[in-house]
Tab-separated table of C-alpha atoms in Angstrom:
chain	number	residue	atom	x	y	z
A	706	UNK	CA	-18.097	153.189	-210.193
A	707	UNK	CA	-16.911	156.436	-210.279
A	708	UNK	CA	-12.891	156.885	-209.893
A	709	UNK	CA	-12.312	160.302	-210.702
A	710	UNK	CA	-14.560	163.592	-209.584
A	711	UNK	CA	-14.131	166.953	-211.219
A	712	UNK	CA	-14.489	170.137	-209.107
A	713	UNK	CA	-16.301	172.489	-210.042
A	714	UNK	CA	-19.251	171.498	-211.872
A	715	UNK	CA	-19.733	174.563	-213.702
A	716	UNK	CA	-17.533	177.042	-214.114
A	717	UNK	CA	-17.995	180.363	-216.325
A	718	UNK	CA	-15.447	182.793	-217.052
A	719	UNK	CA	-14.974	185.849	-219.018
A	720	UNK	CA	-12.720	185.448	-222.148
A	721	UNK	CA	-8.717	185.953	-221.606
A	722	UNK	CA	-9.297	184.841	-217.449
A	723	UNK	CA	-7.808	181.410	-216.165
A	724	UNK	CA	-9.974	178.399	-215.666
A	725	UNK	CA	-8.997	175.932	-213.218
A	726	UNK	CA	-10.411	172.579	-212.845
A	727	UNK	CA	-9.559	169.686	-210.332
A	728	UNK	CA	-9.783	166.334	-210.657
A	729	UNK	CA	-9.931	163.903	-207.315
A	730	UNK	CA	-9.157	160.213	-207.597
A	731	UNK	CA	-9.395	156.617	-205.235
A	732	UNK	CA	-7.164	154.186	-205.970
A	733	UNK	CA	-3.232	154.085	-207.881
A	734	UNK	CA	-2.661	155.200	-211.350
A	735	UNK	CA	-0.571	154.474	-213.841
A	736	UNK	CA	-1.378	157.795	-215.453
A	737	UNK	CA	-4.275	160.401	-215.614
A	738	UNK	CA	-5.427	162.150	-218.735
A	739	UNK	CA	-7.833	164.959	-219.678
A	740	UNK	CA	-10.285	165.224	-222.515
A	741	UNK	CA	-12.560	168.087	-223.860
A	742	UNK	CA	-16.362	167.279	-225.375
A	743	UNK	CA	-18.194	169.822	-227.403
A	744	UNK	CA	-21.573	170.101	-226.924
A	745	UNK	CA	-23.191	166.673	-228.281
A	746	UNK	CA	-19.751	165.487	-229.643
A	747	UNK	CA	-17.311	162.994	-228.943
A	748	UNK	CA	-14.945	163.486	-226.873
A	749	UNK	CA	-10.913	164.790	-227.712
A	750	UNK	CA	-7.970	163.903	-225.983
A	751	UNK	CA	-5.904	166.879	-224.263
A	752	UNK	CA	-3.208	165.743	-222.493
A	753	UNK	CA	-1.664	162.688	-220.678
A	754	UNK	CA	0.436	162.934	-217.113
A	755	UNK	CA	1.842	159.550	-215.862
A	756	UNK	CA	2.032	159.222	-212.136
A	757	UNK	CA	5.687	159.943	-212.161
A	758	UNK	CA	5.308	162.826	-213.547
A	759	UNK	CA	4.149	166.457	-211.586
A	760	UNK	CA	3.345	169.122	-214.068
A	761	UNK	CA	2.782	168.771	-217.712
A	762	UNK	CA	2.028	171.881	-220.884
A	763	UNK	CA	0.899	172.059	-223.721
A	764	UNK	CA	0.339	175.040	-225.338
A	765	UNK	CA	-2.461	177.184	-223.190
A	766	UNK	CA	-2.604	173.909	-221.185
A	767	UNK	CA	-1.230	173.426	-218.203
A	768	UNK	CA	-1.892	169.760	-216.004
A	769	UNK	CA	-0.736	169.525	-212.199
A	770	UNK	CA	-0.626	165.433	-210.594
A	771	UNK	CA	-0.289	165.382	-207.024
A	772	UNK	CA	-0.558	161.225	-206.688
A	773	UNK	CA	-0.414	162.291	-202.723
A	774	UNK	CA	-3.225	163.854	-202.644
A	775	UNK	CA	-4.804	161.846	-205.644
A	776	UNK	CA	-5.570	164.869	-207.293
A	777	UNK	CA	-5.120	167.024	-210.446
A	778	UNK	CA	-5.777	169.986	-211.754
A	779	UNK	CA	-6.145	171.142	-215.255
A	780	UNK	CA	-5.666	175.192	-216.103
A	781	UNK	CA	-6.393	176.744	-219.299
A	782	UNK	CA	-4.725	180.161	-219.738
A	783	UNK	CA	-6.273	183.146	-221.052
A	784	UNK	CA	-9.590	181.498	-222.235
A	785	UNK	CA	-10.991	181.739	-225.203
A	786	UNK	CA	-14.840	181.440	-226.060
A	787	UNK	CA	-14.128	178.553	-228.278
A	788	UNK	CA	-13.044	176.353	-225.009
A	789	UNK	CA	-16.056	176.602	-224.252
A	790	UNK	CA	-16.972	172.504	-223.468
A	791	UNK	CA	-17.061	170.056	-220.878
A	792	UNK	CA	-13.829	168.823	-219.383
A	793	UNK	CA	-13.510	165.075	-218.195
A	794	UNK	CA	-10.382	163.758	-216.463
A	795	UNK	CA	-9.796	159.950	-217.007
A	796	UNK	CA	-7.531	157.791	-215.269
A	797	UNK	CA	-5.605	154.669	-216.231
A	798	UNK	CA	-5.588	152.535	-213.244
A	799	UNK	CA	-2.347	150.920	-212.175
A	800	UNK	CA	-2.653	147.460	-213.303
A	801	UNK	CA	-5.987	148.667	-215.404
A	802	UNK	CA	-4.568	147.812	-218.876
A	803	UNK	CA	-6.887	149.291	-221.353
A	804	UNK	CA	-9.402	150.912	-219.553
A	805	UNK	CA	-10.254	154.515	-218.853
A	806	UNK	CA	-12.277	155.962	-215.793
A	807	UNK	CA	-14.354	158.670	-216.275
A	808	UNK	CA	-15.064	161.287	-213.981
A	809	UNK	CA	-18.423	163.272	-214.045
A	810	UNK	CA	-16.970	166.472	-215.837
A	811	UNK	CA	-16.766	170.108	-215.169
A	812	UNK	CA	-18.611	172.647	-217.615
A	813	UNK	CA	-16.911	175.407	-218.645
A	814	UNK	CA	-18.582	178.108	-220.289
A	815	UNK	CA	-16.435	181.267	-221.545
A	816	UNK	CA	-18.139	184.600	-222.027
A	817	UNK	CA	-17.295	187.549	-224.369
B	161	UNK	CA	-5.900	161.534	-240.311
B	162	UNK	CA	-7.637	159.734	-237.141
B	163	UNK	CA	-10.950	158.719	-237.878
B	164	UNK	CA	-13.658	156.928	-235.947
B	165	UNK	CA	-16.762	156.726	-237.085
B	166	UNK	CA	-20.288	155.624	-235.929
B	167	UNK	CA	-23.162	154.172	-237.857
B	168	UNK	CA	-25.859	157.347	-236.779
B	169	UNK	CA	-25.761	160.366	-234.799
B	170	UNK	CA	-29.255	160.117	-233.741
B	171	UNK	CA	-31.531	157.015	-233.351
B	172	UNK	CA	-34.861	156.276	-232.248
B	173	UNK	CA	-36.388	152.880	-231.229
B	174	UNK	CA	-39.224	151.457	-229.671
B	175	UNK	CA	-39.087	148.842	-226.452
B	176	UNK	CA	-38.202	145.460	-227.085
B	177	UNK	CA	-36.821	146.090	-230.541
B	178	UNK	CA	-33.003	144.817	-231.570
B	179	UNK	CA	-30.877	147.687	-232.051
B	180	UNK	CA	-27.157	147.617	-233.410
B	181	UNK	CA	-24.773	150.630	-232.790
B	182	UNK	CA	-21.708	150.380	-235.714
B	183	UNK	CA	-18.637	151.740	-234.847
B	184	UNK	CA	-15.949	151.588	-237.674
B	185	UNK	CA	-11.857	152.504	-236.708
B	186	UNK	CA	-9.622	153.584	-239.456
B	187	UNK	CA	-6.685	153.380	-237.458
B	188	UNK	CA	-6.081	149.586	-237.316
B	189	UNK	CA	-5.988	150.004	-233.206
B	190	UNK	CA	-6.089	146.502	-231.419
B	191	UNK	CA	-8.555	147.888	-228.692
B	192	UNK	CA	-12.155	149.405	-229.108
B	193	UNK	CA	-14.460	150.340	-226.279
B	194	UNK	CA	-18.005	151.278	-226.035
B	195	UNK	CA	-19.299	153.840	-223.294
B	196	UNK	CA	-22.578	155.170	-222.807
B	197	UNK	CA	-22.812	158.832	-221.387
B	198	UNK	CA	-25.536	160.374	-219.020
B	199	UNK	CA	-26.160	163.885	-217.206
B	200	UNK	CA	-24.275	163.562	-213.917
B	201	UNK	CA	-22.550	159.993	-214.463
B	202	UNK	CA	-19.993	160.575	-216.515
B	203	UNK	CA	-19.099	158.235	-219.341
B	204	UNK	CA	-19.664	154.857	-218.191
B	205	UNK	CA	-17.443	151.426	-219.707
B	206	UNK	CA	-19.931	149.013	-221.434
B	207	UNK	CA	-17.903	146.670	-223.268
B	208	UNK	CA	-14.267	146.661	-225.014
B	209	UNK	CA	-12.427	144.325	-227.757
B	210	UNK	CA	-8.497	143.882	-227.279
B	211	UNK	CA	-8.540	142.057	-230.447
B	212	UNK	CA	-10.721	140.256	-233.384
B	213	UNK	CA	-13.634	138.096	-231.516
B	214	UNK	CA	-12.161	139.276	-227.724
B	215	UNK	CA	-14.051	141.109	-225.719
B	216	UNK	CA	-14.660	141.876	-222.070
B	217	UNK	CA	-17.057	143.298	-219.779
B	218	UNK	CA	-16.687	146.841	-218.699
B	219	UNK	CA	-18.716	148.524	-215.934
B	220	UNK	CA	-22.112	148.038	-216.640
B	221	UNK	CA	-22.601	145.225	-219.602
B	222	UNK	CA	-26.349	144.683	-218.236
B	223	UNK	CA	-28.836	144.634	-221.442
B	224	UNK	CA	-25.695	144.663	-224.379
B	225	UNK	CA	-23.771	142.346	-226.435
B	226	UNK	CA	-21.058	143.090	-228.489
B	227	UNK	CA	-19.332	141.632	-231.957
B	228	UNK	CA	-15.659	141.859	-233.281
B	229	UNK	CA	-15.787	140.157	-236.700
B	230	UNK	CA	-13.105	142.418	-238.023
B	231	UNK	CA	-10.470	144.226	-236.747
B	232	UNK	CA	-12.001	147.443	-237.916
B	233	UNK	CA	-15.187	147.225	-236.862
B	234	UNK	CA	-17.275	146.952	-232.847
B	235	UNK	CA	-20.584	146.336	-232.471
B	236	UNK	CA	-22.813	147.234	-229.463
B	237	UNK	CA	-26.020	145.341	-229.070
B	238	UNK	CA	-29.255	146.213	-227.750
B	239	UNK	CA	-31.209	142.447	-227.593
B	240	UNK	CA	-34.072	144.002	-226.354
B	241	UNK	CA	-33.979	148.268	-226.082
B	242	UNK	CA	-35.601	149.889	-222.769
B	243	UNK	CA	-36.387	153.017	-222.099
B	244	UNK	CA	-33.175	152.995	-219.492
B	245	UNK	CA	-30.941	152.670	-222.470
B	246	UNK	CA	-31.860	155.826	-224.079
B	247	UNK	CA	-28.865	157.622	-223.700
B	248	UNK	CA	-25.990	159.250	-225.616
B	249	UNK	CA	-23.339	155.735	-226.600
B	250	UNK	CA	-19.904	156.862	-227.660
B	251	UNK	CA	-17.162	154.399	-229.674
B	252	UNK	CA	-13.427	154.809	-228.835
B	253	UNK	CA	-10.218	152.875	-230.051
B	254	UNK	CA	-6.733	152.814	-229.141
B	255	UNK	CA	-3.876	151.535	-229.776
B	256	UNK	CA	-2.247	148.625	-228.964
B	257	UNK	CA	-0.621	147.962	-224.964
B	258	UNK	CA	3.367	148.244	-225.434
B	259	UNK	CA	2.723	151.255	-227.706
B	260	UNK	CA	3.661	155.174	-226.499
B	261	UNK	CA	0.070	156.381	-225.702
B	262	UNK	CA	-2.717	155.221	-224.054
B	263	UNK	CA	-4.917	158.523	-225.579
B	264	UNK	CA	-8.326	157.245	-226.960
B	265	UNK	CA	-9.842	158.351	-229.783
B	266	UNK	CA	-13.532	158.767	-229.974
B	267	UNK	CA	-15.989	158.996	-232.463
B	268	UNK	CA	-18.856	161.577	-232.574
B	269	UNK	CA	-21.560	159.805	-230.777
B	270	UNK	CA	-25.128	157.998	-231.189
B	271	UNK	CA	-28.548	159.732	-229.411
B	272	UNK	CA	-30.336	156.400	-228.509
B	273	UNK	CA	-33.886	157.215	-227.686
B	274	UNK	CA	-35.920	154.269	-227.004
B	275	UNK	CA	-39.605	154.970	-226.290
């Protein structure tokens, strides 16, 4: 089953905007993470938010938790065309242990 | 540096043949995980290994077997491939529970087409 759903889709930007994409949840977390996939590769960890937590950087990153609303949002500042790549949020359920829950992913695509 | 690394990147079969996916971990991480990823699903939990011959079922084990001989190394096993199993399958390890971060690490991904 699905836990988390990403909002948009797609999503295409010119280079140097903002992309923002959200991230909607069901049940408690322990903590919520985001990861990036290049086309037909693996997939590479971003950045972790615990549920205690409300806004989180790194670098051009910036992640938003609202456990509330069960949502989050991811925003990457002045895009580049090398972010271009899907974007999955994950969550770590509370009690879940080891596993991650994938949501369906949002396609960004960054134009020159 | 991190490494995980799996056996092909692309892999074709025909139905009803025995197919093994190898996934090797460089990182000596306690837990390993298998997903397989389609269009509009997301990645999807088959099996994962908290430790040397442990596993458990993840979302959708239907059609796969796993092995954990060694610590390093997670199997995913197709008895008998289907054409419903073609599909991109991804590896992933992390550390132990009790450590700092719960980040996975992935490898780069087998195209399973079975026809």
């Amino acid at each position: 089953s699905q836990q988390g759903e990403e909002d948009p889709q797609a999503l295409s930007i010119q280079e140097g905007e903002n992309a923002t994409m959200n991230c909607s949840y069901k049940t408690s977390i322990n903590n919520l993470q985001w990861y990036r996939q290049n086309s037909g590769r693996g997939l590479v960890h971003l950045i972790l938010i615990r549920s205690n937590e409300r806004e989180k950087h790194s670098g051009r990153l910036r992640v938003t938790l609202d456990t509330s609303k069960k949502s989050s949002s991811l925003l990457i500042t002045a895009s580049r065309a090398a972010d271009t790549a899907s974007y999955f949020c994950a969550t770590v359920l509370t009690g879940g242990g080891n596993k991650l829950t994938f949501g369906t992913g949002t396609q960004l695509k960054v134009e020159l | 540096d991190v490494k995980v690394t799996q056996s092909s990147r692309y892999l074709v079969k025909r139905t009803g043949e025995k197919v093994f996916l190898e996934c090797v971990q460089d990182m000596d991480h306690e837990n390993m995980f298998w997903y397989r990823q389609d269009p509009g699903l997301g990645l999807r939990l088959i099996y994962f290994s908290y430790d040397v011959k442990m596993k458990e079922k993840g979302d959708i084990p239907e059609g796969y077997s796993v092995s954990r001989e060694k610590k390093e190394r997670f199997s995913l096993i197709l008895e008998s491939a289907s054409t419903n199993q073609t599909s991109m399958y991804l590896c992933a390890s992390r550390d132990r529970d009790g450590r700092a971060s719960y980040e996975q690490y992935f490898g780069p991904g087998t195209r399973l087409t079975v026809t």
